[in-house]
Coordinates of C-alpha atoms in Angstrom, one line a residue:
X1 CA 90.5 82.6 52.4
X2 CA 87.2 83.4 50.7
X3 CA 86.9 83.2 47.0
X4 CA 84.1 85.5 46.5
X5 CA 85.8 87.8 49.1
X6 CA 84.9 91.4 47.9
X7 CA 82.6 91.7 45.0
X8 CA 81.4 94.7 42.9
X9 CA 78.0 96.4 44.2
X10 CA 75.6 95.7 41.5
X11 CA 74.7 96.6 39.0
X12 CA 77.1 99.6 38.0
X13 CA 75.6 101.2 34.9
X14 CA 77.3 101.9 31.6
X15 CA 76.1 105.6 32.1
X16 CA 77.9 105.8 35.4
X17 CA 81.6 104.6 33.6
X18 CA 81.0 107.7 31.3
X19 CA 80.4 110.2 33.5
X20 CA 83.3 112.2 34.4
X21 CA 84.6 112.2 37.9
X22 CA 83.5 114.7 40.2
X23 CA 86.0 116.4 42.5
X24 CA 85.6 116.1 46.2
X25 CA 87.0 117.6 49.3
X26 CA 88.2 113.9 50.6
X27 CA 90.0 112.9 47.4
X28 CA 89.4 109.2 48.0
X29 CA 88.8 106.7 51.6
X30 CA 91.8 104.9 50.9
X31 CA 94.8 107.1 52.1
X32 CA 98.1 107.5 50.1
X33 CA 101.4 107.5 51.6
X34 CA 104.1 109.4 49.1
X35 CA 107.8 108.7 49.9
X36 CA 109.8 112.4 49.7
X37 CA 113.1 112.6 47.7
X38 CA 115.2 114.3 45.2
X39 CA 111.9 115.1 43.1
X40 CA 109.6 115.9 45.7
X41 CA 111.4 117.7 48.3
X42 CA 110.5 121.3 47.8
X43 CA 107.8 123.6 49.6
X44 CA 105.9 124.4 46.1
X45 CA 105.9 120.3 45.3
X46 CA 105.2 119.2 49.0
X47 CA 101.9 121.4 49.2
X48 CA 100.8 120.2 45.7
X49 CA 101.4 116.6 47.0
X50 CA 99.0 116.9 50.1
X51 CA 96.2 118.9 47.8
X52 CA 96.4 116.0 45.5
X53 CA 95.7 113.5 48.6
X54 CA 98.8 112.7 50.5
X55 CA 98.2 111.9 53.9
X56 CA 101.6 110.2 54.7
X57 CA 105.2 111.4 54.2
X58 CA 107.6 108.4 54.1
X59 CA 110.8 108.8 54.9
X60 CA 113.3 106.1 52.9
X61 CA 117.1 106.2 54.8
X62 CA 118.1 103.4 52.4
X63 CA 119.6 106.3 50.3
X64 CA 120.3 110.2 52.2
X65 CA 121.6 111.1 55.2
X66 CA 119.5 112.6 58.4
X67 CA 120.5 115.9 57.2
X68 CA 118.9 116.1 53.7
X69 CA 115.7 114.6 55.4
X70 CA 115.7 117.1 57.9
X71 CA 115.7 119.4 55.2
X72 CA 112.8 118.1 53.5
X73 CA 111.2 117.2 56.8
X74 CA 111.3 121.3 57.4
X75 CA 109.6 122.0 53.9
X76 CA 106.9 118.8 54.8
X77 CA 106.2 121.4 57.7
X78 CA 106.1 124.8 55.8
X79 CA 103.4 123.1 53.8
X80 CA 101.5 121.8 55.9
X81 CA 101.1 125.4 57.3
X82 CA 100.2 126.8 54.4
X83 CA 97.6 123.7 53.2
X84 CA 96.6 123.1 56.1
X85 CA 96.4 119.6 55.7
X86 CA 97.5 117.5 58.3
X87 CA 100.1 114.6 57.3
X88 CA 101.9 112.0 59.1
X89 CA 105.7 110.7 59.1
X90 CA 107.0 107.7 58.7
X91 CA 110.6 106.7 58.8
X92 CA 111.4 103.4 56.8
X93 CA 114.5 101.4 57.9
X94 CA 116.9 100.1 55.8
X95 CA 116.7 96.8 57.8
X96 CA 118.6 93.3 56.7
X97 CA 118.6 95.0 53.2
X98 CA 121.8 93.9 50.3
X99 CA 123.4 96.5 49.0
X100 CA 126.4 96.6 46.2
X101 CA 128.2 99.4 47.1
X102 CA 129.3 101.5 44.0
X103 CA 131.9 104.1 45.1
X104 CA 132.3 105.4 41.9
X105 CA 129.0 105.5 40.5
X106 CA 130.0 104.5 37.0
X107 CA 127.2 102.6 35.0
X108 CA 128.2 98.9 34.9
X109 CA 126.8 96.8 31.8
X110 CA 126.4 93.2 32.5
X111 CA 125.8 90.9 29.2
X112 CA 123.8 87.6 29.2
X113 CA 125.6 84.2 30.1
X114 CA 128.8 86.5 31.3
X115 CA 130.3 85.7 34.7
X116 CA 129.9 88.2 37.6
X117 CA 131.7 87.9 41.2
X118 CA 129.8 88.7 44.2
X119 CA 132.5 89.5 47.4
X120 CA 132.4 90.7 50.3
X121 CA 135.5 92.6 50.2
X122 CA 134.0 96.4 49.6
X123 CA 137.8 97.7 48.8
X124 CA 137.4 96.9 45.3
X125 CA 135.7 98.3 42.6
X126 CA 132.8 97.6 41.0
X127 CA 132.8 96.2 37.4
X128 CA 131.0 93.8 35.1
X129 CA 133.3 91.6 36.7
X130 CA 133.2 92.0 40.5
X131 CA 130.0 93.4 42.5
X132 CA 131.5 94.5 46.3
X133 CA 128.2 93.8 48.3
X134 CA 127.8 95.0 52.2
X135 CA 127.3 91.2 53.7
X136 CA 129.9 89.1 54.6
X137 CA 127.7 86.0 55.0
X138 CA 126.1 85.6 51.5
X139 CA 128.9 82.4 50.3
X140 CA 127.2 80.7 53.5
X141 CA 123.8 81.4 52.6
X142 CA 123.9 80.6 48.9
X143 CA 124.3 77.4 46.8
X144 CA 124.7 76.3 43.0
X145 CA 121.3 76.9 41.5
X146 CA 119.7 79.8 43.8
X147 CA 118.2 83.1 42.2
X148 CA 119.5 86.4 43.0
X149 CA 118.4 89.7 41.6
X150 CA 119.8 92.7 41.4
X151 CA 118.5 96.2 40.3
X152 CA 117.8 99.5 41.6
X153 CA 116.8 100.3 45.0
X154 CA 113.4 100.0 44.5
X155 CA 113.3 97.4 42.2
X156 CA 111.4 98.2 38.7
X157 CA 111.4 94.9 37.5
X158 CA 112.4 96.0 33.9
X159 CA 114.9 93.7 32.4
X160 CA 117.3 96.3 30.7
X161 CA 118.1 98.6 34.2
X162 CA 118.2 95.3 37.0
X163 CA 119.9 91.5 36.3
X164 CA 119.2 88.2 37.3
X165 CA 121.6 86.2 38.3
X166 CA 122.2 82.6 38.7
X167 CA 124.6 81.4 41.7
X168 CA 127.0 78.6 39.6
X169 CA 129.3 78.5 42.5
X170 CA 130.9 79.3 45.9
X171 CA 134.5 80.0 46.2
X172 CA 135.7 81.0 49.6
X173 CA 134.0 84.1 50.9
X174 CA 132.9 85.1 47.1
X175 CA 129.9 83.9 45.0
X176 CA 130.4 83.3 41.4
X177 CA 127.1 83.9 39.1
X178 CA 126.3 83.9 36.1
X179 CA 123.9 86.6 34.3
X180 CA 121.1 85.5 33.0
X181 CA 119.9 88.7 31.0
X182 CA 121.9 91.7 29.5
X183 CA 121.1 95.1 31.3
X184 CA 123.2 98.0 32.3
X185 CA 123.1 99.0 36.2
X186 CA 123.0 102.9 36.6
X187 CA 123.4 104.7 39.7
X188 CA 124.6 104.6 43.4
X189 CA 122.5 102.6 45.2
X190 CA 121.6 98.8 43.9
X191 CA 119.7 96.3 45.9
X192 CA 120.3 92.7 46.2
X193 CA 117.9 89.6 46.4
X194 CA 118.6 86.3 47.0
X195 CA 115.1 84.6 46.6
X196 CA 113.7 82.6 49.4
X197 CA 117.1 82.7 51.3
X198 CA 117.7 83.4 55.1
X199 CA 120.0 86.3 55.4
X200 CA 121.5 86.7 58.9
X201 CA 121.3 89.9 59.5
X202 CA 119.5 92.0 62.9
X203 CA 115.9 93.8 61.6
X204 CA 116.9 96.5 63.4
X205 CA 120.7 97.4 62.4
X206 CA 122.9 99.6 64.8
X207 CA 122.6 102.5 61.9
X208 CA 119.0 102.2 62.0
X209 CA 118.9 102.8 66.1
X210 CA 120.8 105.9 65.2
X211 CA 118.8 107.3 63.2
X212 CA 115.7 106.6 65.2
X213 CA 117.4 107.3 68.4
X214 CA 118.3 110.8 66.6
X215 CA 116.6 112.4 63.6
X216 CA 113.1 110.0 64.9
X217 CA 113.0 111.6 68.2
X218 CA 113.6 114.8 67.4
X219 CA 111.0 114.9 65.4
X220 CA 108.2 112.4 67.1
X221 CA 107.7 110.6 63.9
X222 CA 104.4 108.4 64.1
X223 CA 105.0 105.3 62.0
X224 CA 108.6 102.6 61.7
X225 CA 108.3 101.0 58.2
X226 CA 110.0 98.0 59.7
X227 CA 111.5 97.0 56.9
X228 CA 112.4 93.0 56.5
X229 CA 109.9 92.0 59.3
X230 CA 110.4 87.8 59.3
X231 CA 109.6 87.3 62.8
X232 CA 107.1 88.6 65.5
X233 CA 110.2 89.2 68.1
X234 CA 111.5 91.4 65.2
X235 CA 108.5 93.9 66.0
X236 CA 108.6 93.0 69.8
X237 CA 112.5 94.4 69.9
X238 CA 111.6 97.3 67.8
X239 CA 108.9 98.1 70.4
X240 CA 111.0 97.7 73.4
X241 CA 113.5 99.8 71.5
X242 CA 110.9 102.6 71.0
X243 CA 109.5 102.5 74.5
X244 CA 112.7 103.6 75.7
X245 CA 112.8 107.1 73.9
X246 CA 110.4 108.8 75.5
X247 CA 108.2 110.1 73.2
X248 CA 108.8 107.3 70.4
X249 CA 106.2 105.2 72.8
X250 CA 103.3 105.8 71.0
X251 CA 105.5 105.8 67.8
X252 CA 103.4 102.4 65.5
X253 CA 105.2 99.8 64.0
X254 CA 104.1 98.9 60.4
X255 CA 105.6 95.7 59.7
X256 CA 106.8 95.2 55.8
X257 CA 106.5 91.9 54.3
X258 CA 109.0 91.5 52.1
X259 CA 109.8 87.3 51.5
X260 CA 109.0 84.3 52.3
X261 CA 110.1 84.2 55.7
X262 CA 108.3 86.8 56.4
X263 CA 104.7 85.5 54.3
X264 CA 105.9 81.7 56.8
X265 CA 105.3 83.9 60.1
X266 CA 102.4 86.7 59.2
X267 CA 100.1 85.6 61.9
X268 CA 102.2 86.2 64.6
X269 CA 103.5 89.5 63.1
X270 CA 100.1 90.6 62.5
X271 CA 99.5 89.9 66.1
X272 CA 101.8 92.2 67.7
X273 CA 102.4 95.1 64.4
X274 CA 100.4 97.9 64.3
X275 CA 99.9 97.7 60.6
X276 CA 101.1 95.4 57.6
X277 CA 103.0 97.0 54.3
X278 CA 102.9 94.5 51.8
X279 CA 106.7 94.7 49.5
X280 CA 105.5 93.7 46.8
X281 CA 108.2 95.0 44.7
X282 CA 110.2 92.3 47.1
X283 CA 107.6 89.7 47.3
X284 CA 107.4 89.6 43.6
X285 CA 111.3 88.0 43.2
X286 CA 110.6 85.8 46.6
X287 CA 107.2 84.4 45.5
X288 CA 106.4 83.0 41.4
X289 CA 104.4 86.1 39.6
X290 CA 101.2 83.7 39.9
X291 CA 100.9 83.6 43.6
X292 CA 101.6 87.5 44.4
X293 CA 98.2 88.1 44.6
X294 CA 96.8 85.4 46.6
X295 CA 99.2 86.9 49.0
X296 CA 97.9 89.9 48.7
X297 CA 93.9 89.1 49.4
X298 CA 94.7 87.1 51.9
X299 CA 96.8 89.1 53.9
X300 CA 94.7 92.2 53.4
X301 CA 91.9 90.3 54.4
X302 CA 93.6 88.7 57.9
X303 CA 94.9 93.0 58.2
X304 CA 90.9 94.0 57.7
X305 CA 89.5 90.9 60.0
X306 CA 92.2 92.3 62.7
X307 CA 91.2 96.3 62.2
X308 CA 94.7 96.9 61.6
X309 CA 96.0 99.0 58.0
X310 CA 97.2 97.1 55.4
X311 CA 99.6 99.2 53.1
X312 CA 100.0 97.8 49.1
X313 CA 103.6 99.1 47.4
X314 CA 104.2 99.1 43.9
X315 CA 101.4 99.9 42.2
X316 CA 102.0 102.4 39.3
X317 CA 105.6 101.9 38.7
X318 CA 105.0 103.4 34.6
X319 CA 104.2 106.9 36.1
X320 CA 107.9 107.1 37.4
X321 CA 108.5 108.3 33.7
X322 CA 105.5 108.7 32.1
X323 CA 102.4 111.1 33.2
X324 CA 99.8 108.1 32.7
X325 CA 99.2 104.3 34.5
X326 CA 99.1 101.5 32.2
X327 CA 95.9 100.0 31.9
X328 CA 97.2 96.7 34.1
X329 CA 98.3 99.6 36.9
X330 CA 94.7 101.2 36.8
X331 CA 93.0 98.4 37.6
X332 CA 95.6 97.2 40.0
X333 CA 95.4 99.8 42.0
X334 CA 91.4 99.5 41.8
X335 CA 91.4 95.7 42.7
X336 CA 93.9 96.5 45.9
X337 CA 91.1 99.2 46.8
X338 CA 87.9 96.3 46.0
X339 CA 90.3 93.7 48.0
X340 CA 89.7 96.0 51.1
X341 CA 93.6 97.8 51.1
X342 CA 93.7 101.3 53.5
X343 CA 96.9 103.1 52.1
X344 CA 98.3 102.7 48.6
X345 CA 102.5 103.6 49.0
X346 CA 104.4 105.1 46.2
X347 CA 108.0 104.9 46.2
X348 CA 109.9 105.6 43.3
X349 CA 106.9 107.0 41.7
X350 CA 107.0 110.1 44.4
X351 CA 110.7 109.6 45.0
X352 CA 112.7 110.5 41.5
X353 CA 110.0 110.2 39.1
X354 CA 109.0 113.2 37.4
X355 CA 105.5 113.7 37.7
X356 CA 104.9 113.0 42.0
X357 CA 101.9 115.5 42.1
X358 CA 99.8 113.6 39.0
X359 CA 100.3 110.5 40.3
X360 CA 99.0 110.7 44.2
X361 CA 96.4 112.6 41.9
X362 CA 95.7 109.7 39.6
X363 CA 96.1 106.9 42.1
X364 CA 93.3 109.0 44.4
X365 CA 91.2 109.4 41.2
X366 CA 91.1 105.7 41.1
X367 CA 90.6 105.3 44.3
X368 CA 87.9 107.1 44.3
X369 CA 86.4 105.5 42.0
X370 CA 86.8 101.6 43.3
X371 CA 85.8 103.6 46.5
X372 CA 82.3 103.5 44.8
X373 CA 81.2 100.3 44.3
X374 CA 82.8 98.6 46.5
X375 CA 80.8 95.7 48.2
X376 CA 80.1 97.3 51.4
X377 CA 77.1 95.2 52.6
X378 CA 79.3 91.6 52.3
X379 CA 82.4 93.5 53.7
X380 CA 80.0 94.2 56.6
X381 CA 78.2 90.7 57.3
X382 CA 81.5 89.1 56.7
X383 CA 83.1 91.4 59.9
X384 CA 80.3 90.8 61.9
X385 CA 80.5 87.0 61.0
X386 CA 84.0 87.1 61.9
X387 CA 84.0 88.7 64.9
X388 CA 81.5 86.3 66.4
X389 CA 79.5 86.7 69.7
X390 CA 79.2 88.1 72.1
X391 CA 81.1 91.5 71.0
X392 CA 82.6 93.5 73.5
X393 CA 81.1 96.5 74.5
X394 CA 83.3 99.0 71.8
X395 CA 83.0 96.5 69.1
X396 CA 79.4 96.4 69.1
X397 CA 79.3 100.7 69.6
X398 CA 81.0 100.9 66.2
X399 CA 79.2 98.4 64.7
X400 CA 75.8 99.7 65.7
X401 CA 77.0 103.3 64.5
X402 CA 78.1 101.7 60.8
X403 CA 74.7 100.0 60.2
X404 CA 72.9 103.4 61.6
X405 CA 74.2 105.0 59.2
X406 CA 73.9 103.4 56.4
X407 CA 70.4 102.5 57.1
X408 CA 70.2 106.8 57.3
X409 CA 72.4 107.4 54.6
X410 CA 74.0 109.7 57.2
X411 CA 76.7 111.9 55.0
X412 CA 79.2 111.6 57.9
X413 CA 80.1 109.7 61.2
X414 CA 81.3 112.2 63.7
X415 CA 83.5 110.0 66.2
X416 CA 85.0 111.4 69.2
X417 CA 88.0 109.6 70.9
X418 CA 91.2 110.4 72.7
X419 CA 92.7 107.4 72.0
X420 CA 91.8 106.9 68.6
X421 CA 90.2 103.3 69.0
X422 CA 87.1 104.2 69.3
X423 CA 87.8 105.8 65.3
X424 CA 89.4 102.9 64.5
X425 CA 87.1 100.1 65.3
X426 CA 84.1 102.1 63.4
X427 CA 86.3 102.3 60.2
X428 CA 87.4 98.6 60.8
X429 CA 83.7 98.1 59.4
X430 CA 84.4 100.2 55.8
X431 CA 81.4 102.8 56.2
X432 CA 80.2 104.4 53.1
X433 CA 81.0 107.7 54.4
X434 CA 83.9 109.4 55.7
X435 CA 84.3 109.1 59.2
X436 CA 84.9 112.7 61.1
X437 CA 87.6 111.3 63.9
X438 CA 87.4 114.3 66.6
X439 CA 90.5 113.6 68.7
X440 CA 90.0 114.9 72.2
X441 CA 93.3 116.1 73.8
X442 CA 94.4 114.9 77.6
X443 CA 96.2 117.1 79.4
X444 CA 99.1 114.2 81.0
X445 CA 102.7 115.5 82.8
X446 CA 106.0 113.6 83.6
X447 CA 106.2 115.0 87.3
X448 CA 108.3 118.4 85.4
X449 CA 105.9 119.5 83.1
X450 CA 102.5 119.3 81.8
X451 CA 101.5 118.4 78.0
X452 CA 98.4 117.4 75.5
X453 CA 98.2 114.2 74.4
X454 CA 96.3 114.0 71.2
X455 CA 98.5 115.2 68.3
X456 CA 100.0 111.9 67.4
X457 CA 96.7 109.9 68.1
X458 CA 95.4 112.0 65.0
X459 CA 97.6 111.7 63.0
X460 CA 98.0 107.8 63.2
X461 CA 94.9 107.8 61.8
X462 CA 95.8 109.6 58.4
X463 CA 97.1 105.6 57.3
X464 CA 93.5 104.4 58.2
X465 CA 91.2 104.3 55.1
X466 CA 88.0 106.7 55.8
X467 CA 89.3 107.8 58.9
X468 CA 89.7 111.7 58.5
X469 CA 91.0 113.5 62.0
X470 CA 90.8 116.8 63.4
X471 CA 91.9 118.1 66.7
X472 CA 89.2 119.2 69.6
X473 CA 90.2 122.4 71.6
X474 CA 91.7 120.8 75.0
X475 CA 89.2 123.0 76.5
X476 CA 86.3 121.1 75.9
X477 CA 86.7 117.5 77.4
X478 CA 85.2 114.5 75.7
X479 CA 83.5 112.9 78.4
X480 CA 82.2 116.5 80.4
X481 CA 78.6 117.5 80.6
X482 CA 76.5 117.4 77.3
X483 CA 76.7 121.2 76.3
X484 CA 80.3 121.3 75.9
X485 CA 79.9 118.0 73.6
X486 CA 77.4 120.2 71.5
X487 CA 79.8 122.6 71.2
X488 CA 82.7 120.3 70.1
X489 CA 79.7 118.9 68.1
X490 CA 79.4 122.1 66.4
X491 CA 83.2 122.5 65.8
X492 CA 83.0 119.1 63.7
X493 CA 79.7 119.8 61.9
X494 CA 80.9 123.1 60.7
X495 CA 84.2 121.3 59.6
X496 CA 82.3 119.2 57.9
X497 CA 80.2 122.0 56.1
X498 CA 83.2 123.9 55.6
X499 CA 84.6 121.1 53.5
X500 CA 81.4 120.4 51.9
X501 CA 80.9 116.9 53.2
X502 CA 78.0 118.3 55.6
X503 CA 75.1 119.6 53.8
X504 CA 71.5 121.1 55.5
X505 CA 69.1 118.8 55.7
X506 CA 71.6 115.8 55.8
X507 CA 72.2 113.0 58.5
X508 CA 74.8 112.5 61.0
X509 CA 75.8 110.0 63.0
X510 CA 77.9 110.5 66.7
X511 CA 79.6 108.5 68.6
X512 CA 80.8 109.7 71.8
X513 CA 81.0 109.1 75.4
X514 CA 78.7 110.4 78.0
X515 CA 79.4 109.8 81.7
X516 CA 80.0 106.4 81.8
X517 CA 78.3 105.4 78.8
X518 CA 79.1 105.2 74.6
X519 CA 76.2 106.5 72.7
X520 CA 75.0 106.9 69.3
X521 CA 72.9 109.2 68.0
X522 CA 71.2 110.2 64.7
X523 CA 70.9 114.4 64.1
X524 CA 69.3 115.5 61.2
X525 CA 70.5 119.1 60.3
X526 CA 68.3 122.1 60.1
X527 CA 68.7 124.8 57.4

């Protein structure tokens, strides 16, 4: 990993820092993926969430059945409608994932250098005494000495609301602790994590392939968060479990790192995953606090290097109760941006805390911002560098189009594609400006009846940073004569206008197929 990986673009002026920010059509080029729950479920707070910059609905079934996600899924839709914004959906398993089940939902205060019972035996109740957990194996994965946390379902880290414990002994099928800080555990739902241990449980559990096989299908959701990836044959089952329902085969897999087991295999993950979410809520217990972020640039530069999204969690965990970042968060979420991150992922932050619609604004802001000055020119050589010679035929097309137009300070690159590659590969190499992805339908059929390809190709790329989609009108095929490509052409340019990206008198760059052959071309715009 490279030291002097991403720096700034110098020199950035004092003036600059005290201007105010200017509003824009495309809040920011890194995307931000908002998870929908109790406080963000309704049409009026779904619409405000996608104005503010939400391009990805996640989807947590840790927590709520398929029926109170339907629900919200629904109002996801209505707004959409009325925005017309397009967003994506992504369904996040609950995976090999700890649980202390807590029937009765009664707060349970733990006190420092107590003793506290882990079993496996779910009948009881829980107590400060005895914590009835959803794995049967834990005695056998433990021993004297090991680390286990335990806090909220997404974990916040603060010592009064989640514990430490420390595993003092093993006593049949139980695991006797003891705490290691005082803190009072409120709610239904609290996770469990043993650092740096192997739990033996499937990626993919049974209730997850329900609720795939069910509320996923029904409603062709693009992305699996799949949660706990350790191994590459945990994506390759997932995949072979997708290809089987129908239209969940173009469904992509976003592995989530979330231990060490998972850091131990990342190449070959990265290999066959469509993208990389980075736990770090998870990763934080698993790894010491010092080595979290060499984690992080180095797996967001192996993600960048491999053109595939790399997705940074826990990022502005204050804003789940208060209205502003702390300074530490601000320029977290900056350096994730400068360290070359596509999609910043709120959880809890969108999920119950009480301002979701000011913080995918604030996070964009900053975006925005690192956006800016980041090192584009290095970002660029190093690619190049890294991809070596000779390029194949679409890598150098993209790469040809990127340099273009930056050397023509072209406002836009219009790309059109019907797979989406083509989109992807020019945004691999981080352009200044947004990138126009004009996905071209293709009319397929199963042997019963006919349908467009096209709709989820689009919005796969609302997780990709600069890529910004739009659909073509089937009617005017991608690779036909060159006067139906002007008029897609003009469809995208006055997009483009229309959302004041496009200005007369400004450069474009297109990429698009012609006959055979992949062209790019420089138009300047008339009055």
């Amino acid at each position: 990993m490279h030291s002097n990986h991403l720096l700034l673009e110098e020199p950035i002026r004092m003036a600059s820092i005290l201007e105010p920010s200017k509003a824009n059509f495309f809040p920011a080029m890194t995307k931000i993926v908002g998870t929908l729950g109790p406080k963000s479920r309704s049409v009026e707070t779904i619409s405000a969430c996608l104005k503010a910059g939400m391009s990805v609905a996640r989807f947590d079934f840790s927590w709520g059945d398929s029926e109170y996600h339907q629900e919200t899924l629904e109002n996801l839709k209505a707004s959409i409608k009325a925005t017309k914004k397009l967003c994506a959906v992504m369904l996040d398993t609950v995976g090999a994932e700890l649980q202390v089940v807590n029937k009765c939902e009664t707060p349970i205060s733990l006190k420092e250098d107590a003793i506290v019972t882990l079993t496996p035996h779910q009948g009881q109740a829980a107590s400060d005494e005895v914590l009835p957990i959803n794995f049967g194996g834990l005695a056998k994965a433990v021993k004297k000495g090991d680390t286990i946390f335990v806090g909220q379902y997404l974990f916040t880290g603060s010592e009064t609301t989640s514990v430490w414990l420390e595993v003092d002994q093993v006593n049949g099928d139980d695991v006797v602790c003891v705490v290691k800080n005082s803190a009072t555990l409120a709610g239904s739902l609290f996770t469990l994590h043993a650092s740096q241990v192997h739990i033996d449980m499937p990626t993919l559990t049974d209730k997850d392939k329900e609720v795939i096989s069910t509320w996923g299908v029904k409603n062709k959701i693009d992305f699996i968060s799949l949660s706990y990836t350790r191994h590459a044959e945990d994506v390759r089952e997932a995949r072979e479990f997708l290809s089987k329902l129908g239209d969940l085969s173009q469904t992509q897999i976003l592995a989530k790192i979330e231990n060490v087991e998972g850091l131990t295999h990342f190449d070959e993950i990265l290999k066959e995953a469509d993208g990389i979410i980075l736990s770090r809520g998870n990763l934080g217990i698993d790894l010491p606090p010092e080595k979290v972020f060499l984690f992080q640039k180095a797996a967001v530069h192996k993600c960048n290097m491999a053109g595939k999204p790399a997705v940074v969690t826990r990022v502005v965990d204050s804003m789940t109760d208060n209205l502003r970042p702390t300074r530490a968060e601000a320029t977290d979420v900056a350096n994730a941006v400068l360290d070359g991150t596509d999609a910043i992922l709120l959880g809890a932050e969108t999920l119950r805390g009480l301002y979701p619609v000011e913080t995918i604004s604030t996070v964009g802001k900053i975006c925005a911002e690192a956006g800016k000055v980041f090192n584009q020119d290095l970002y660029f050589k190093k690619t190049v560098k890294f991809v070596g010679e000779p390029m194949t035929h679409l890598e150098a097309i993209a790469s040809s189009a990127v340099r273009a137009a930056i050397k023509v300070k072209a406002s836009v690159i219009i790309c059109f594609t019907s797979s989406g590659r083509a989109a992807r590969l020019i945004a691999k190499y981080r352009p200044t400006m947004p990138v126009l992805s004009v996905v071209i339908p293709r009319l397929k059929t199963n042997q019963l009846k006919w349908s467009f390809s096209g709709a989820f190709e689009a919005r796969q790329s609302l997780i990709v940073r600069g890529l910004f989609p739009m659909l073509a009108d089937p009617r005017h095929p991608a690779e036909s004569n060159n006067a139906t490509n002007e008029s897609v052409l003009k469809v995208a340019l006055d997009h483009g206008k229309a959302s004041g990206v496009i200005k007369s008198h400004d450069r474009v760059v297109v990429c698009q197929k012609v006959g055979d052959a992949s062209v790019v071309k420089i138009i300047e715009l008339e009055d």
